[in-house]
Short mmCIF file of C-alpha atoms in Angstrom, two decimals:
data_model
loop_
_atom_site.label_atom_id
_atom_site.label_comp_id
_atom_site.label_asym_id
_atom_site.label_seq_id
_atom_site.Cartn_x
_atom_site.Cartn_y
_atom_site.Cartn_z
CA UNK A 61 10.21 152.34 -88.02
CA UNK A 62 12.10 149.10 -88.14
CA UNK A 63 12.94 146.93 -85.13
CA UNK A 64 15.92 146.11 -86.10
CA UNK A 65 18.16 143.50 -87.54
CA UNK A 66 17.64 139.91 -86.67
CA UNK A 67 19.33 136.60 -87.87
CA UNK A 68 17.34 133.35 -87.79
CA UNK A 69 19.64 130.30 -87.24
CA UNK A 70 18.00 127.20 -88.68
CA UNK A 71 15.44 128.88 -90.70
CA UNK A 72 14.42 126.48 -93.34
CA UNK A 73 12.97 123.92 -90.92
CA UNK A 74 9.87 123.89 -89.65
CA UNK A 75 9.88 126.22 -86.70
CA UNK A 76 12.28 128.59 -88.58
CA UNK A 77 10.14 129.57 -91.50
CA UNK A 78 7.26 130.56 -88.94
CA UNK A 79 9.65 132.25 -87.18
CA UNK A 80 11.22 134.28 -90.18
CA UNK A 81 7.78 135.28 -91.34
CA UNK A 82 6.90 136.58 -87.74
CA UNK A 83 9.89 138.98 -87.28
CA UNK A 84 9.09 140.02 -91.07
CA UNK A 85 5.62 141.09 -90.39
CA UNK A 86 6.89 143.09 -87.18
CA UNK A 87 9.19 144.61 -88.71
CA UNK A 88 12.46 143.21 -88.77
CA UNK A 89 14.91 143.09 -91.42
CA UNK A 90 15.72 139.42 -91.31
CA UNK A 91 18.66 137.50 -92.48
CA UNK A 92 17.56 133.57 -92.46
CA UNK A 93 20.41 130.92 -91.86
CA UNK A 94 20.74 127.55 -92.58
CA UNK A 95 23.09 125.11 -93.91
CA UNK A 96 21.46 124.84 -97.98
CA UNK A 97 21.24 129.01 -97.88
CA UNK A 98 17.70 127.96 -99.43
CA UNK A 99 14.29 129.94 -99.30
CA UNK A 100 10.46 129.29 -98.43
CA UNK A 101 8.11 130.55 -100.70
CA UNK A 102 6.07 132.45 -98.40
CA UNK A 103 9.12 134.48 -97.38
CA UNK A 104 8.82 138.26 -98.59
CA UNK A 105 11.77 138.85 -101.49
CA UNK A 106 13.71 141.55 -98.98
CA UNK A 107 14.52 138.34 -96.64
CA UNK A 108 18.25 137.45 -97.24
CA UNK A 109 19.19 133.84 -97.34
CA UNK A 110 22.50 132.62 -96.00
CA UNK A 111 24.03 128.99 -96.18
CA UNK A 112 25.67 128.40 -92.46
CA UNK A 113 26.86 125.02 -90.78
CA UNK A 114 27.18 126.59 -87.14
CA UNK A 115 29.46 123.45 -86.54
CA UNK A 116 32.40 124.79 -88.78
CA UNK A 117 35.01 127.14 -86.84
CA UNK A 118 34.05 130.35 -87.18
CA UNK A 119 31.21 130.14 -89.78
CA UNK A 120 28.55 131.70 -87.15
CA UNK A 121 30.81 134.70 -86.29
CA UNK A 122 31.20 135.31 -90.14
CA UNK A 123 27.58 135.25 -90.97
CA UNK A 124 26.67 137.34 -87.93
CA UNK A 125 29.15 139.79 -89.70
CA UNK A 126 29.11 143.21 -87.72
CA UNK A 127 26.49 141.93 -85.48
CA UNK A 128 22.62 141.70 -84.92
CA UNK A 129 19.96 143.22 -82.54
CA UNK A 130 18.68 139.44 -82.03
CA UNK A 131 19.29 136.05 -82.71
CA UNK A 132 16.93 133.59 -83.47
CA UNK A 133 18.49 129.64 -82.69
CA UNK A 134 15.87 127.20 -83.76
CA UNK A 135 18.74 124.50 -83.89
CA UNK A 136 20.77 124.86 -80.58
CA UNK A 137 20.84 121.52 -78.95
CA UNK A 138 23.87 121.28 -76.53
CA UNK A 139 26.03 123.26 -74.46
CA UNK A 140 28.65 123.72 -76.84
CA UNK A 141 26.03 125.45 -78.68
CA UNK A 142 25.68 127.96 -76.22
CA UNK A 143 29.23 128.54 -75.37
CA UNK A 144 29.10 129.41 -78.92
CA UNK A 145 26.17 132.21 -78.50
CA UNK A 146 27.83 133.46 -75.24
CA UNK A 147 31.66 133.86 -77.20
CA UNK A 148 29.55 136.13 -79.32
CA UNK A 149 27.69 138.08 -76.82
CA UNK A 150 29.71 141.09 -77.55
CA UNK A 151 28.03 141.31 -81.59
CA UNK A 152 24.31 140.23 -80.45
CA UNK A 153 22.09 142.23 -78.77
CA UNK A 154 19.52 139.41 -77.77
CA UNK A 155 18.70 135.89 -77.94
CA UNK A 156 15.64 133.73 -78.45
CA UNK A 157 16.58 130.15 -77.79
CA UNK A 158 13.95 126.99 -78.97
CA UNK A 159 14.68 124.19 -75.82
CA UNK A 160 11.95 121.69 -75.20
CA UNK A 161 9.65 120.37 -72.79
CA UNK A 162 11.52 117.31 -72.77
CA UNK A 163 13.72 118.60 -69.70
CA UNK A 164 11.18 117.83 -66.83
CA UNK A 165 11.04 115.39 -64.75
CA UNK A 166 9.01 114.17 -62.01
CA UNK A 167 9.12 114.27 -58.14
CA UNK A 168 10.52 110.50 -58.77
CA UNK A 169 12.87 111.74 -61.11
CA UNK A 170 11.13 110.73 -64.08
CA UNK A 171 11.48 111.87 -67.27
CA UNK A 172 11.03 110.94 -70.91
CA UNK A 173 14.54 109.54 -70.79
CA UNK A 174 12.68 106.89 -68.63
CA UNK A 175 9.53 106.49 -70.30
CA UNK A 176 10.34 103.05 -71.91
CA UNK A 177 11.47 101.72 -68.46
CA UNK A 178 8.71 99.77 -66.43
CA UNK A 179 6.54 102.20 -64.60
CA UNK A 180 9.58 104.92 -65.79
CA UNK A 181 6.62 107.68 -67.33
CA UNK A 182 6.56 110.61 -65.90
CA UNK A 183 3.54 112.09 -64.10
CA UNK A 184 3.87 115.97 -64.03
CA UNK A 185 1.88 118.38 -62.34
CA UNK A 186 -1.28 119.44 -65.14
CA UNK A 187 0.25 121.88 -65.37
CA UNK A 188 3.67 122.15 -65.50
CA UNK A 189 5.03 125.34 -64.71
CA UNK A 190 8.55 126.31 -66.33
CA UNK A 191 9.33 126.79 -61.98
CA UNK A 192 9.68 122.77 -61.96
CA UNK A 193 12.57 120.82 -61.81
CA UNK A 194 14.12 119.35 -64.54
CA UNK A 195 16.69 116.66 -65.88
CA UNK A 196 20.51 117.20 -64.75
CA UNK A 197 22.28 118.91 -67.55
CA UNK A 198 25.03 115.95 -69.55
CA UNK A 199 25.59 115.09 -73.04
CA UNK A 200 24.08 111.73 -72.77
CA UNK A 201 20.52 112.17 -74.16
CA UNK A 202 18.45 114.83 -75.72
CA UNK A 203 16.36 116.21 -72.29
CA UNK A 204 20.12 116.48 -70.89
CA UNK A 205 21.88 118.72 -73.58
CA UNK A 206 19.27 120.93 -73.85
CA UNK A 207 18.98 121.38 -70.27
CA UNK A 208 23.25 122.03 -70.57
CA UNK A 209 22.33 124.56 -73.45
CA UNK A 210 20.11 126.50 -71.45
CA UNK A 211 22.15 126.88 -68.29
CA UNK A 212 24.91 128.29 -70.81
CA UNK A 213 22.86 130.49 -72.43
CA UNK A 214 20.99 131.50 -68.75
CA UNK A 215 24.24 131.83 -66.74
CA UNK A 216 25.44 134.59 -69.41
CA UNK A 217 22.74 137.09 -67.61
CA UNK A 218 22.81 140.52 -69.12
CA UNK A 219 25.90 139.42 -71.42
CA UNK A 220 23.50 137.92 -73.76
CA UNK A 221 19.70 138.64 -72.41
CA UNK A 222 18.16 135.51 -73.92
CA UNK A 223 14.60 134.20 -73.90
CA UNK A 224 14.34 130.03 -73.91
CA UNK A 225 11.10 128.55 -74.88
CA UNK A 226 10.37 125.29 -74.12
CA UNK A 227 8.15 123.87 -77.06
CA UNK A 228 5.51 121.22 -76.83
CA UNK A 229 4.80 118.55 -79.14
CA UNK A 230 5.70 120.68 -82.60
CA UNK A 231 3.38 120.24 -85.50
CA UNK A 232 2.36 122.04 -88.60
CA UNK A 233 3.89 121.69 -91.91
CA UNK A 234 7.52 120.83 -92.71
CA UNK A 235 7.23 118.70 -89.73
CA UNK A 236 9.96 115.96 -89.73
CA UNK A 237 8.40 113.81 -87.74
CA UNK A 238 4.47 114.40 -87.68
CA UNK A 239 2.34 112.96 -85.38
CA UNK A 240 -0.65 114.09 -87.07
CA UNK A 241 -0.03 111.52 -89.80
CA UNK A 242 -1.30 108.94 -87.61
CA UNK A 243 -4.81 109.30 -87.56
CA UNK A 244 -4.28 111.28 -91.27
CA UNK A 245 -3.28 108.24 -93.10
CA UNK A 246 -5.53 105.92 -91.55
CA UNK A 247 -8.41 108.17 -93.04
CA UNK A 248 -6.48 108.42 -96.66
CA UNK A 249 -6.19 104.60 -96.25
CA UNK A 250 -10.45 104.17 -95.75
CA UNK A 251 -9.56 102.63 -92.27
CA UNK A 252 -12.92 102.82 -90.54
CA UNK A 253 -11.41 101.85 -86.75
CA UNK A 254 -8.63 103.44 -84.92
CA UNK A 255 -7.80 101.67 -81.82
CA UNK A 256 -6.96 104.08 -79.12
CA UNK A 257 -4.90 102.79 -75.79
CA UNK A 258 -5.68 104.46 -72.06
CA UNK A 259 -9.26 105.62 -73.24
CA UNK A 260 -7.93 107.12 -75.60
CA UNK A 261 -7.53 110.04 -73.01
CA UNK A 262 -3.29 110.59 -73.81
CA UNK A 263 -2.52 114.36 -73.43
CA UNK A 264 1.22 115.44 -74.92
CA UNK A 265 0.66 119.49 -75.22
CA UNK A 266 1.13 120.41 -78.96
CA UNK A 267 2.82 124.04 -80.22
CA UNK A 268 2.08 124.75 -83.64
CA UNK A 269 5.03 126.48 -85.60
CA UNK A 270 3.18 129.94 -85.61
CA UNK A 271 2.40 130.30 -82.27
CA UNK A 272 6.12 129.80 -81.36
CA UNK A 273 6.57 132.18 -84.08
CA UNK A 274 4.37 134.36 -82.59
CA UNK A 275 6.46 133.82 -78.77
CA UNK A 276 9.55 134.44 -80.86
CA UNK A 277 8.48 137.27 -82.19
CA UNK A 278 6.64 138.71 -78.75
CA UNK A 279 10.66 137.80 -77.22
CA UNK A 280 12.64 139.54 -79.26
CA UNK A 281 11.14 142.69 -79.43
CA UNK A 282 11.15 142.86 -75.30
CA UNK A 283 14.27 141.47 -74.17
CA UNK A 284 15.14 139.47 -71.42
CA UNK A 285 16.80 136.68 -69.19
CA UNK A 286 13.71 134.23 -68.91
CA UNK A 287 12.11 130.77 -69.69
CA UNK A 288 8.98 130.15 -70.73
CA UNK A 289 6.77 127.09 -72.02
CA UNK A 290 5.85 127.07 -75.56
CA UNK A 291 1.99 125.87 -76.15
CA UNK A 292 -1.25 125.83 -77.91
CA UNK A 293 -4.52 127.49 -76.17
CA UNK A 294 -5.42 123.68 -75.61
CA UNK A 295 -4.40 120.45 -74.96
CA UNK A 296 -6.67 118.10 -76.63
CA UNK A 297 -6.86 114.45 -75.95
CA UNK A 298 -5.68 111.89 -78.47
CA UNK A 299 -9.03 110.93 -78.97
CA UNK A 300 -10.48 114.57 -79.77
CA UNK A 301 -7.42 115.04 -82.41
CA UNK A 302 -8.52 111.48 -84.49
CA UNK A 303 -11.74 113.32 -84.04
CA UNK A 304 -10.82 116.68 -85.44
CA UNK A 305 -8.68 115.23 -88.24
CA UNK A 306 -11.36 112.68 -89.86
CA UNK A 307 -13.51 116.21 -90.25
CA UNK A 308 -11.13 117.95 -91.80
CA UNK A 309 -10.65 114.88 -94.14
CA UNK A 310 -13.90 114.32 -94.49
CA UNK A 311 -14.19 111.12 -92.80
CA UNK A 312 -16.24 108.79 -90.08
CA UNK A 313 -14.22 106.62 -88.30
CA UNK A 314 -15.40 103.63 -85.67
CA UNK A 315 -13.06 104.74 -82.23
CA UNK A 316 -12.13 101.47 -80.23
CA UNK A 317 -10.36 102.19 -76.81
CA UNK A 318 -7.91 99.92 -74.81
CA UNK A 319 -8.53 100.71 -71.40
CA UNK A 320 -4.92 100.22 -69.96
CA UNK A 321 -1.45 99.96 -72.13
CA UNK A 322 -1.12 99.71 -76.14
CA UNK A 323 -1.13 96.18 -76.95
CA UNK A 324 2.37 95.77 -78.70
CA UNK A 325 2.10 98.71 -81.65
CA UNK A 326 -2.06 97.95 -81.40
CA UNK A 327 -3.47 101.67 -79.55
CA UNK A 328 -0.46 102.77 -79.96
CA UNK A 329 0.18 106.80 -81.31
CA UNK A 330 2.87 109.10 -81.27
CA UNK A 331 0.52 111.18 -78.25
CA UNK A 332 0.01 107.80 -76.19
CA UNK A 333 1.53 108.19 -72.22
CA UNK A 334 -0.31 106.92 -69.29
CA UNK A 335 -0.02 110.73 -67.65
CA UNK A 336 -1.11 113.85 -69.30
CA UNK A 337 2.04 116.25 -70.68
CA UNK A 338 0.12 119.90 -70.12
CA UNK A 339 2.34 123.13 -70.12
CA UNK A 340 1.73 126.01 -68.10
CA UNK A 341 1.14 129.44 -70.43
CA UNK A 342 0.69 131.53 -67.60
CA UNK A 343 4.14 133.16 -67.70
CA UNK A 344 3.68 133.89 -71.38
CA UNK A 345 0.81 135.41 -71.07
CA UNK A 346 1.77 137.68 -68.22
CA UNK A 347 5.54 138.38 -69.48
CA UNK A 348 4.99 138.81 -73.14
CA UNK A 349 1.36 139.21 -73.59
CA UNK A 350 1.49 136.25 -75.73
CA UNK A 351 -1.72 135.27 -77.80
CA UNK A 352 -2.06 132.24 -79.39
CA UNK A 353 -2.54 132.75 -83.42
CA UNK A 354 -4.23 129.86 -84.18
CA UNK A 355 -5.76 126.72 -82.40
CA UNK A 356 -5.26 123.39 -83.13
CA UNK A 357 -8.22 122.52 -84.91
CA UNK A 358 -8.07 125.49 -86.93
CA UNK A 359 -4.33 124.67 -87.87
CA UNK A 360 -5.11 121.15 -89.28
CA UNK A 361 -6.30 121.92 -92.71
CA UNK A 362 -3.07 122.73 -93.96
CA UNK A 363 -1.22 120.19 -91.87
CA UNK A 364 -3.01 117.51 -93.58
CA UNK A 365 -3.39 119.04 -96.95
CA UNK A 366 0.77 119.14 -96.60
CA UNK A 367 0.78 115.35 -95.20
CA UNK A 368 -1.40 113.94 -97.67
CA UNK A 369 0.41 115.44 -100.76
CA UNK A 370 3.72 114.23 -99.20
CA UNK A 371 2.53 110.51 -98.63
CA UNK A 372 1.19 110.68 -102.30
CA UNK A 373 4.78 111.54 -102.90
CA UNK A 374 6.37 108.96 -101.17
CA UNK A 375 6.38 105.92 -99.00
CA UNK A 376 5.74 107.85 -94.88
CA UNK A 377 9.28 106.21 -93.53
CA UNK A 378 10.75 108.35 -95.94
CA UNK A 379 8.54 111.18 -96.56
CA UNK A 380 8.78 111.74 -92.44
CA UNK A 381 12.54 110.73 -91.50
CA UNK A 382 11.83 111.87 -88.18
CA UNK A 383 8.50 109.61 -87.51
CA UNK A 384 10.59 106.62 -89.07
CA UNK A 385 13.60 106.80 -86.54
CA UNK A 386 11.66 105.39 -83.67
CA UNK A 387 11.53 102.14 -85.46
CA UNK A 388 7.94 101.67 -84.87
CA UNK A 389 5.60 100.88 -87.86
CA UNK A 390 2.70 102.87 -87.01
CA UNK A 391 0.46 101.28 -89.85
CA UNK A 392 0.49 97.84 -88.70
CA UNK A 393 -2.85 96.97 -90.20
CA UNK A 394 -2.58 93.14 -89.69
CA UNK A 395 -1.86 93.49 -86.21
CA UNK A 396 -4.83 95.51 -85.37
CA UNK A 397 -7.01 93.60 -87.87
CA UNK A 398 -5.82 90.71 -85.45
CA UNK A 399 -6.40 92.21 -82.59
CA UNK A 400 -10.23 92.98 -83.33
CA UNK A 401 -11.22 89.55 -84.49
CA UNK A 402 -9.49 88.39 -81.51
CA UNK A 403 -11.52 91.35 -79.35
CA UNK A 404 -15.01 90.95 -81.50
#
């Protein structure tokens, strides 16, 4: 017996495709939603593929057509976004709703809206359960509209029972903005010495796309008004992931740590905080009886077997779009080649 109907909105990136083939494989009968209508190849052929731009008047209530049992948003980020869920409550049965770990703060009121301010990163409890307080809801950054979208989308109650998970540090293929390509293009490069800063002992809590498949799939067949953290079974240290990613390549790099700060872009990664970032799975565990499907060491083979044919491709600013935007150049070779002579 089928569970249902389900529409996935966002589908072709890369949480949405994980998603899509989760509700397939439990059952649902899945229409997938996103603004080119196009397809992933690992999608079975009874998946139906929709083009929808959510932002055009009345293009979500067409798609959504006589209704659904759930709806999947993988690409809600404000609170007009859920205003737009909860004006539809009457044609959806449930909602699963991707927010982000990004809305904590600290007991000083820290967040990562304040990380680039002197002393402004925050230092969560290790770890953070989804109980702690978070950023004021506003339009002004990205921690604040998704905070707005969820109180929308909570407020609604049994309207619109909707599950909001709050994802960790997102990797896997089809990632827009991989931090993974750090450490995997130094080894594609031969560079035999990553420089690492705080000890290289930075922990930012990664999700890979199928486990928050998985927690999308575990939500929407047990519905409910709830909030949970999105993680893997682990949170390694940016030092064990360079680790874990030369062996997978097949390399031996030379690890050289910084004990305090990143020296300009020198020790500096996508993963690198002066606090830990650990979610709390508890909740998942108890509410859903979530299992992770896969850890992250056993996910990185095909994360860098899809970054390494993409870089062959093209030049990483823009192969990864997403890694590009934070203006950084992560490959600064001169500078760190600079930095060790001067540190020899």
């Amino acid at each position: 017996m089928g569970q249902g109907n389900a529409l996935v909105v966002g589908a072709t990136g890369q949480v949405g495709r994980a998603a899509v083939r989760a509700l397939v494989a439990d059952g649902w009968e899945v229409t997938a939603a996103s603004r080119g209508g196009g397809r992933d190849e690992r999608w079975p052929a009874e998946v139906r593929s929709v083009a929808l731009d959510r932002n055009e008047e009345g293009a979500l209530a067409t798609a959504l057509g006589d209704g659904c049992d759930v709806l999947v948003d993988i690409v809600g980020y404000h609170a007009g976004h859920g205003r737009q869920l909860t004006g539809l409550a009457d044609r959806i049965g449930s909602a699963v709703v991707v927010s982000s770990g990004a809305v904590y703060e600290d007991d000083r009121g820290r967040s990562f809206d304040t990380q680039e301010e002197p002393d402004g990163f925050p230092a969560y409890p290790v770890p953070i359960p989804e109980s702690w307080p978070t950023v004021a809801p506003g339009e002004g950054t990205y921690g604040t509209r998704k905070v707005a979208l969820e109180r929308e989308l909570l407020a609604a109650g049994e309207a619109l029972p909707t599950t909001v998970l709050r994802a960790g540090a997102i990797h896997g293929p089809y990632c827009p903005g991989p931090r993974e390509l750090w450490f995997v293009k130094r080894a594609l490069d031969r560079r035999p010495v990553r420089v690492l800063a705080y000890d290289g002992a930075s922990r930012f809590h990664p999700v890979h796309v199928d486990n928050l498949g998985e927690l999308v799939r575990l939500a929407a067949a047990d519905p409910g008004t709830r909030v949970l953290n999105g993680g893997d079974p682990e949170a390694p240290t940016v030092a064990e992931i360079g680790a874990a990613i030369d062996a997978v390549v097949g390399v031996e790099s030379e690890t050289v740590l910084i004990e305090g700060a990143p020296e300009g872009t020198v020790g500096l990664t996508p993963w690198t905080a002066p606090h830990p970032v650990v979610y709390d799975m508890g909740a998942a565990q108890r509410e859903l009886g979530y299992r992770p499907v896969v850890s992250y060491a056993d996910s990185l083979p095909a994360t860098v077997a899809y970054l390494s044919r993409r870089v062959a491709e093209l030049e990483w600013r823009q192969a990864f779009p997403g890694l590009a935007k934070y203006g950084v150049d992560f490959f600064d070779y001169a500078a760190e080649d600079a930095w060790l002579a001067a540190h020899a």
